[in-house]
mmCIF file of C-alpha atoms in Angstrom:
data_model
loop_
_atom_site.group_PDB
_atom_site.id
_atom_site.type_symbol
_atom_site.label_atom_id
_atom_site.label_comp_id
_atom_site.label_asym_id
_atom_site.label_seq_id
_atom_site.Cartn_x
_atom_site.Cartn_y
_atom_site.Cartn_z
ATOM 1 C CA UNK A 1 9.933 32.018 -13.703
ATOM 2 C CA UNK A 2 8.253 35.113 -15.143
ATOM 3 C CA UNK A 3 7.742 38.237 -13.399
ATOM 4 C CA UNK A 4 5.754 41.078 -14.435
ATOM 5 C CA UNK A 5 4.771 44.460 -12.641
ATOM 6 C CA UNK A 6 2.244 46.743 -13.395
ATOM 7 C CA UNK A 7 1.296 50.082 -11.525
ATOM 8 C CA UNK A 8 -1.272 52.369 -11.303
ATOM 9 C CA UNK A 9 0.419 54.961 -12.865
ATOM 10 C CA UNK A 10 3.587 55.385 -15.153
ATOM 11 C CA UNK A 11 5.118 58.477 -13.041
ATOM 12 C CA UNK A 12 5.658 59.032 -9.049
ATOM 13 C CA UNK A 13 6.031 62.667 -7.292
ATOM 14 C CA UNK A 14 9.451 62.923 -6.440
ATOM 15 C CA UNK A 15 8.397 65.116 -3.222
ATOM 16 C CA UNK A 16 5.629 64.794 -1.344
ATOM 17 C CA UNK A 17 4.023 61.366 -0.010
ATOM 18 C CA UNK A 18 1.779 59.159 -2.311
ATOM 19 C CA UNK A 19 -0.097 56.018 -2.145
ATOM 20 C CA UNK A 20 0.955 54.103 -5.354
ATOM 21 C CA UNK A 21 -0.497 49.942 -6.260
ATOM 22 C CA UNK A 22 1.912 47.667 -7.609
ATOM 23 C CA UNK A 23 0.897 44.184 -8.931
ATOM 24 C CA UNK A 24 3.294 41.301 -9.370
ATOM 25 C CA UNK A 25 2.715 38.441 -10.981
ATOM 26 C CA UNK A 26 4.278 35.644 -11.160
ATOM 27 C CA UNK A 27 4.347 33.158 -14.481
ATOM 28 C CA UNK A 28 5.929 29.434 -13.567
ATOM 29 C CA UNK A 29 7.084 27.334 -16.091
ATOM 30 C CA UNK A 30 5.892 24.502 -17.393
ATOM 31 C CA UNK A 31 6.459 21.478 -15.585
ATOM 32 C CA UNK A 32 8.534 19.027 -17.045
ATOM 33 C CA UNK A 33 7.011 15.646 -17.079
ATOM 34 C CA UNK A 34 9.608 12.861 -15.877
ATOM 35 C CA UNK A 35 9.760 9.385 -16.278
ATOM 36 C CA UNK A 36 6.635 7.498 -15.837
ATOM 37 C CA UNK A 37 6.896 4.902 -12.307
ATOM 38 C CA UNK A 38 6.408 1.287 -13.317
ATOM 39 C CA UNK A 39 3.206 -0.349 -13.028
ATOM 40 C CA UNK A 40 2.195 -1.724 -9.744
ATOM 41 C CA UNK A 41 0.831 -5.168 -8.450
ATOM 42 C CA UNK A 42 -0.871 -4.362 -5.102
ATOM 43 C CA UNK A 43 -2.707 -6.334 -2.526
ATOM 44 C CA UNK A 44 -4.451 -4.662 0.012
ATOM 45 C CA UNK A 45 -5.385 -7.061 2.712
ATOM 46 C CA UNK A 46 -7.696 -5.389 5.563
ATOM 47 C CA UNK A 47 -7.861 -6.829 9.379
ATOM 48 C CA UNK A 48 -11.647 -6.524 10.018
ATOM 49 C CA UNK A 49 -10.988 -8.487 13.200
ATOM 50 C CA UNK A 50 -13.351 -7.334 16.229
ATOM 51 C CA UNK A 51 -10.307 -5.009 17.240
ATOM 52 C CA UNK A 52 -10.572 -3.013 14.512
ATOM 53 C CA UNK A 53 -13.863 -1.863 15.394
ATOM 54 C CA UNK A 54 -14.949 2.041 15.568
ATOM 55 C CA UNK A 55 -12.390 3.967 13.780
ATOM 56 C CA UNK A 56 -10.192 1.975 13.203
ATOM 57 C CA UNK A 57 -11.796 0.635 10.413
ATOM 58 C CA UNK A 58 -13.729 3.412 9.071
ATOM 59 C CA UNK A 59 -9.441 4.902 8.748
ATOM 60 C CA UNK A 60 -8.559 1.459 7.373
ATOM 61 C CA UNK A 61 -11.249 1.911 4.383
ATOM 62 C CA UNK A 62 -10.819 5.111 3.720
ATOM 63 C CA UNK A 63 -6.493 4.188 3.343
ATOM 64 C CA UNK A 64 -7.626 1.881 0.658
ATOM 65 C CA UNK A 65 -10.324 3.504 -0.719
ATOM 66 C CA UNK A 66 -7.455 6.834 -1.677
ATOM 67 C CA UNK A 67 -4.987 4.443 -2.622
ATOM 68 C CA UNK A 68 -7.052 2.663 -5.084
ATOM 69 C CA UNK A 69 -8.269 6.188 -6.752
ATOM 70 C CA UNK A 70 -4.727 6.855 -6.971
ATOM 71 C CA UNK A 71 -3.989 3.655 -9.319
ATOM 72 C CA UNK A 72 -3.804 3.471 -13.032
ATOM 73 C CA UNK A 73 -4.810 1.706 -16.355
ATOM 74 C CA UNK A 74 -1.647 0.206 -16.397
ATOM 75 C CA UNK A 75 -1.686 -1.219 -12.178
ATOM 76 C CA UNK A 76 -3.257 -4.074 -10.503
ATOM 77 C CA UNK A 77 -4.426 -4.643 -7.175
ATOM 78 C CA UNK A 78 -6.496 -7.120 -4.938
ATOM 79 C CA UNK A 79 -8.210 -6.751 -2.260
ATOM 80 C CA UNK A 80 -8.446 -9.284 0.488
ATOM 81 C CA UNK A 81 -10.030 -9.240 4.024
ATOM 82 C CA UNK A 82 -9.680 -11.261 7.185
ATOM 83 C CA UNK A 83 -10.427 -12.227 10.725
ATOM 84 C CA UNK A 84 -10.162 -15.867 11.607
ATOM 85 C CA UNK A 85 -11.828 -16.171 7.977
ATOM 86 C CA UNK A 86 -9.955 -15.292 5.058
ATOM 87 C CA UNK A 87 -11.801 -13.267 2.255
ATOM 88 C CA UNK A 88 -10.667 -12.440 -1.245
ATOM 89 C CA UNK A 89 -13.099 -9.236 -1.717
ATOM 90 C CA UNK A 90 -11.536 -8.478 -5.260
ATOM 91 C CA UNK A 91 -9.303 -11.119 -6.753
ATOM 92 C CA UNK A 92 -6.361 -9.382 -8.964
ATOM 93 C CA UNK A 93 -7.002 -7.545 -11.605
ATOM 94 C CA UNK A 94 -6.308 -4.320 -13.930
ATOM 95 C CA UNK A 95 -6.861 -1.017 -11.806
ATOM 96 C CA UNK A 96 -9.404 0.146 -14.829
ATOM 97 C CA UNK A 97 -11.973 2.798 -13.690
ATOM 98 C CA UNK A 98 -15.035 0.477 -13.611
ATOM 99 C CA UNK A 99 -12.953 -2.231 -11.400
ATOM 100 C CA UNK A 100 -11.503 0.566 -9.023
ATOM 101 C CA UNK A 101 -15.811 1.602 -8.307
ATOM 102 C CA UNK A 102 -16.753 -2.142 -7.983
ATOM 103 C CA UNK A 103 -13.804 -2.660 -5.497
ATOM 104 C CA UNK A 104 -14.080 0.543 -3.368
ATOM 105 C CA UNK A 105 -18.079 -0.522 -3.219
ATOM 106 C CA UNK A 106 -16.763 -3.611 -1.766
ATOM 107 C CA UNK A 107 -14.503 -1.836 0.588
ATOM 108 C CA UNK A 108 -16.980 0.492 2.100
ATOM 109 C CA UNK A 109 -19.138 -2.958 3.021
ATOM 110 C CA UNK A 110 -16.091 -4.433 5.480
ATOM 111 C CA UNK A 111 -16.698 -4.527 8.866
ATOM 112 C CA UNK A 112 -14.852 -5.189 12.064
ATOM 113 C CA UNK A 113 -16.371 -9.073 13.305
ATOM 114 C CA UNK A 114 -14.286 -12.178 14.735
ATOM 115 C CA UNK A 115 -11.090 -13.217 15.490
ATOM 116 C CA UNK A 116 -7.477 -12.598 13.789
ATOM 117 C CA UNK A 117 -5.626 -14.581 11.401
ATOM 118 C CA UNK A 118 -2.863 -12.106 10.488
ATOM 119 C CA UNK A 119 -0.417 -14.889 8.932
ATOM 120 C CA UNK A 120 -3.230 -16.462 7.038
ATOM 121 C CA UNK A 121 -4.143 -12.884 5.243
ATOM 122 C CA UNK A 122 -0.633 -12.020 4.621
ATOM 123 C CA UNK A 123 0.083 -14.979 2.919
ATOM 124 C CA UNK A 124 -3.242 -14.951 0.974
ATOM 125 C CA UNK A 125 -2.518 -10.908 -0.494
ATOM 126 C CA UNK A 126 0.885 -12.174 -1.683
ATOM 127 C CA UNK A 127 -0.728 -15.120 -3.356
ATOM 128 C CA UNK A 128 -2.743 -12.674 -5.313
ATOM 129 C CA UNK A 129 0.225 -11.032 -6.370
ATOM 130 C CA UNK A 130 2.204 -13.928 -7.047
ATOM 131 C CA UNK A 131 -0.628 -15.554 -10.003
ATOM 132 C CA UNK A 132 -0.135 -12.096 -12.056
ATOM 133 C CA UNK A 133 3.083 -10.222 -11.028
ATOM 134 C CA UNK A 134 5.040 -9.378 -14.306
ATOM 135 C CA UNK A 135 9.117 -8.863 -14.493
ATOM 136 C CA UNK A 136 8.717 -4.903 -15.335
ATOM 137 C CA UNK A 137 6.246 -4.549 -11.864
ATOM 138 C CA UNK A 138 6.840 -3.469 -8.747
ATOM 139 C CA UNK A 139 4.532 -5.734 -6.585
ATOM 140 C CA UNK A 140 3.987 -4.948 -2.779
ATOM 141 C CA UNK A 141 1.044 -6.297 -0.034
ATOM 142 C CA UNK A 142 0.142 -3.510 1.964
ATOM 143 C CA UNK A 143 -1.623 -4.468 5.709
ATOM 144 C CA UNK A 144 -3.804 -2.845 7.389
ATOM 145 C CA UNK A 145 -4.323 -4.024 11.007
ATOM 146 C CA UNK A 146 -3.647 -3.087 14.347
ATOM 147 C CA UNK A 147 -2.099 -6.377 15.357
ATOM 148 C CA UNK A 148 -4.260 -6.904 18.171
ATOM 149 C CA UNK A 149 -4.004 -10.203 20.053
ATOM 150 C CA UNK A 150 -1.833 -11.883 17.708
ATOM 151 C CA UNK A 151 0.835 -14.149 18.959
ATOM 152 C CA UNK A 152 3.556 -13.033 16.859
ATOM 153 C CA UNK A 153 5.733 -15.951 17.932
ATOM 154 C CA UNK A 154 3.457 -18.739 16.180
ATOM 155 C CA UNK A 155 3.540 -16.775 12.923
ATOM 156 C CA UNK A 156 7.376 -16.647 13.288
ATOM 157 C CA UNK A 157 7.848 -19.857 13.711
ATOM 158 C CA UNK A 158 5.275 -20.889 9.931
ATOM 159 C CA UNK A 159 7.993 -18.411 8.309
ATOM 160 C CA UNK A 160 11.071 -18.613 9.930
ATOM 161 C CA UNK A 161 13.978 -18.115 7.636
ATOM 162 C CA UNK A 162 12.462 -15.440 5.752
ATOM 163 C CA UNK A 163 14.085 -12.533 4.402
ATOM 164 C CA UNK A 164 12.399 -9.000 5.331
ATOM 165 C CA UNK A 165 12.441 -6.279 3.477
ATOM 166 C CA UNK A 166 10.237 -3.772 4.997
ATOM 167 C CA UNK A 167 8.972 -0.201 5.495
ATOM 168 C CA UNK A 168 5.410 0.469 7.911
ATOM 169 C CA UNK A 169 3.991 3.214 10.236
ATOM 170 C CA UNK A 170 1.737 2.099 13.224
ATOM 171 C CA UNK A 171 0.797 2.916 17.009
ATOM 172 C CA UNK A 172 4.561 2.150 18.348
ATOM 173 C CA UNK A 173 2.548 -0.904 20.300
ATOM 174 C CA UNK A 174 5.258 -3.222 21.024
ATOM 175 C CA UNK A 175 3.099 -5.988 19.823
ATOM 176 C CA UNK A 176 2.673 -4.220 16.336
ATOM 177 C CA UNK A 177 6.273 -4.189 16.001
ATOM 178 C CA UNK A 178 7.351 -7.579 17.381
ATOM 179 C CA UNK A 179 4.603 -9.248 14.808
ATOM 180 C CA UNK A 180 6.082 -7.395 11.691
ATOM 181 C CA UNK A 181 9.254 -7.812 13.008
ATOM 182 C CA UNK A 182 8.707 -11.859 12.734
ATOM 183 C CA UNK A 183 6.116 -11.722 9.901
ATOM 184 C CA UNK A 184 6.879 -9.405 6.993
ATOM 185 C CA UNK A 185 8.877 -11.079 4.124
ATOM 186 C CA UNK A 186 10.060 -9.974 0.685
ATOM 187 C CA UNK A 187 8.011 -12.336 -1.297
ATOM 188 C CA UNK A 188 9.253 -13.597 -4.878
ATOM 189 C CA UNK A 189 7.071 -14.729 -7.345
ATOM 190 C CA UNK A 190 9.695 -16.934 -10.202
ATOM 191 C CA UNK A 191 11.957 -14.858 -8.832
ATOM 192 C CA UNK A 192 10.660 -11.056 -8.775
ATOM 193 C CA UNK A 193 10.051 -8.981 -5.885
ATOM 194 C CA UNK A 194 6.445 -8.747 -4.503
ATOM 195 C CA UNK A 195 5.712 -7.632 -1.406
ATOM 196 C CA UNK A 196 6.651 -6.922 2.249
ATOM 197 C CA UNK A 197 5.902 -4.411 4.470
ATOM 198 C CA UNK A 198 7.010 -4.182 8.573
ATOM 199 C CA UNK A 199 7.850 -2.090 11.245
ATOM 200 C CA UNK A 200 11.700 -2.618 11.225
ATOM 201 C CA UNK A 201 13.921 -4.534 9.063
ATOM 202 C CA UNK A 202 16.051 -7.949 9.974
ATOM 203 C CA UNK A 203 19.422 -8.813 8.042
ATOM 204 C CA UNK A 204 18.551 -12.449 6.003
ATOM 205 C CA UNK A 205 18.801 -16.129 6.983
ATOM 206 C CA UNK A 206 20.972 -18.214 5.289
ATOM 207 C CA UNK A 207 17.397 -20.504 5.361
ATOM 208 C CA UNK A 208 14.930 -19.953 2.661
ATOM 209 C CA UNK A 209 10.884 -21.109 2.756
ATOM 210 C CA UNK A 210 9.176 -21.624 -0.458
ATOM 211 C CA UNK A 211 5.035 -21.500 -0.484
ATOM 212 C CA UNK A 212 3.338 -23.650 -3.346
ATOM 213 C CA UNK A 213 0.570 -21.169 -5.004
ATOM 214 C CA UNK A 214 -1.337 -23.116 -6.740
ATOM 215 C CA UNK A 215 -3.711 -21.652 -10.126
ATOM 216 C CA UNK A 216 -6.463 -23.246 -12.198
ATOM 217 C CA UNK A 217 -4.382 -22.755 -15.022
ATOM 218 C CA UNK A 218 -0.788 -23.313 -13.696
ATOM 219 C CA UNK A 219 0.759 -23.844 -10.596
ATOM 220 C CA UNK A 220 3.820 -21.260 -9.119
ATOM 221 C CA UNK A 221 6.141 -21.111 -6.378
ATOM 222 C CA UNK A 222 5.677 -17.889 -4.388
ATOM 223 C CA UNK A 223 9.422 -17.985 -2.787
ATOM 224 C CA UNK A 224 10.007 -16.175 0.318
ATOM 225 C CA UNK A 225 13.795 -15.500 0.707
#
């Protein structure tokens, strides 16, 4: 840090009062640039259940819409949309400038209609992350909902004996918590992290569940453990 001060003048009365100007300024240093993060593999999957109506999803575009300006060259992402239909609105690909337009254009045409299929979505953004996830990625499936009339216990029962790793912020509705409670997973594409996200966290099951994900080119396992 730099400091400089300049004054009006070079010399003060030493009796008598005086109105004297002082500027300081103040010179930071360069910032030092740190390690770049590793590229991400994201799936944004949006509830635009009849629920989510109003503000809710006006707040539940806009979330994605920053995020995906935040991405770069070097990400991916996906978005995918749902109500008792599931929608792939942008399949997974590189977070390049013109693909980052084309999917925020198709994220500013979602709107709240239908009923919920929470589990269905879930499962259908970690899929997209699964086909493409590389070992040197962080991969995560961020969900936007509000849970609302979900039955949290049916969804814990398709994915019971799955491990959660999980971090989330929401309404503090017990029924937001209970379904990410029984829902979230860390998923594992051969074997590398890829996504979970949840209220609170649960300690692992000696159980594992493993989801075929099947590609026109090849086929995966997406391995929830």
């Amino acid at each position: 840090m730099n400091l400089t001060v300049q004054t009006d003048r070079n010399l003060v009365r030493a009796a008598g009062n005086s109105l004297r100007h002082v500027l300081l300024s103040f010179t930071a240093p360069e910032p030092t640039r740190g390690a770049s993060r590793p590229a991400v593999n994201l799936a944004f999957v949006i509830d635009r259940s009849g629920s989510m109506g109003g503000r809710k999803i006006e707040l539940a575009r806009a979330a994605v819409t920053q995020a995906l300006r935040m991405l770069r060259d070097s990400d991916r992402f996906s978005v995918v949309s749902y109500d008792n239909e599931i929608d792939v609105v942008g399949p997974s690909t590189q977070a390049s400038a013109e693909a980052v337009r084309n999917a925020i254009r198709q994220v500013e045409t979602i709107q709240a209609r239908g009923n919920t299929d929470l589990a269905g979505g879930w499962l259908k953004g970690c899929e997209q992350i699964a086909e493409h996830l590389k070992a040197e990625e962080t991969g995560r499936c961020l969900l936007l909902s509000d849970a609302w009339r979900i039955r949290a216990s049916r969804i814990a029962t398709n994915w019971r004996g799955m491990r959660r790793r999980s971090a989330g912020a929401g309404s503090g509705r017990p029924v937001l918590a209970s379904v990410m409670t029984t829902t979230s997973a860390c998923c594992r594409a051969s074997h590398r992290p890829a996504a979970g996200i949840s209220i609170t966290s649960k300690p692992p099951s000696r159980s594992r569940t493993s989801l075929r994900v099947k590609s026109a080119k090849r086929s995966k396992w997406l391995r929830a453990t």
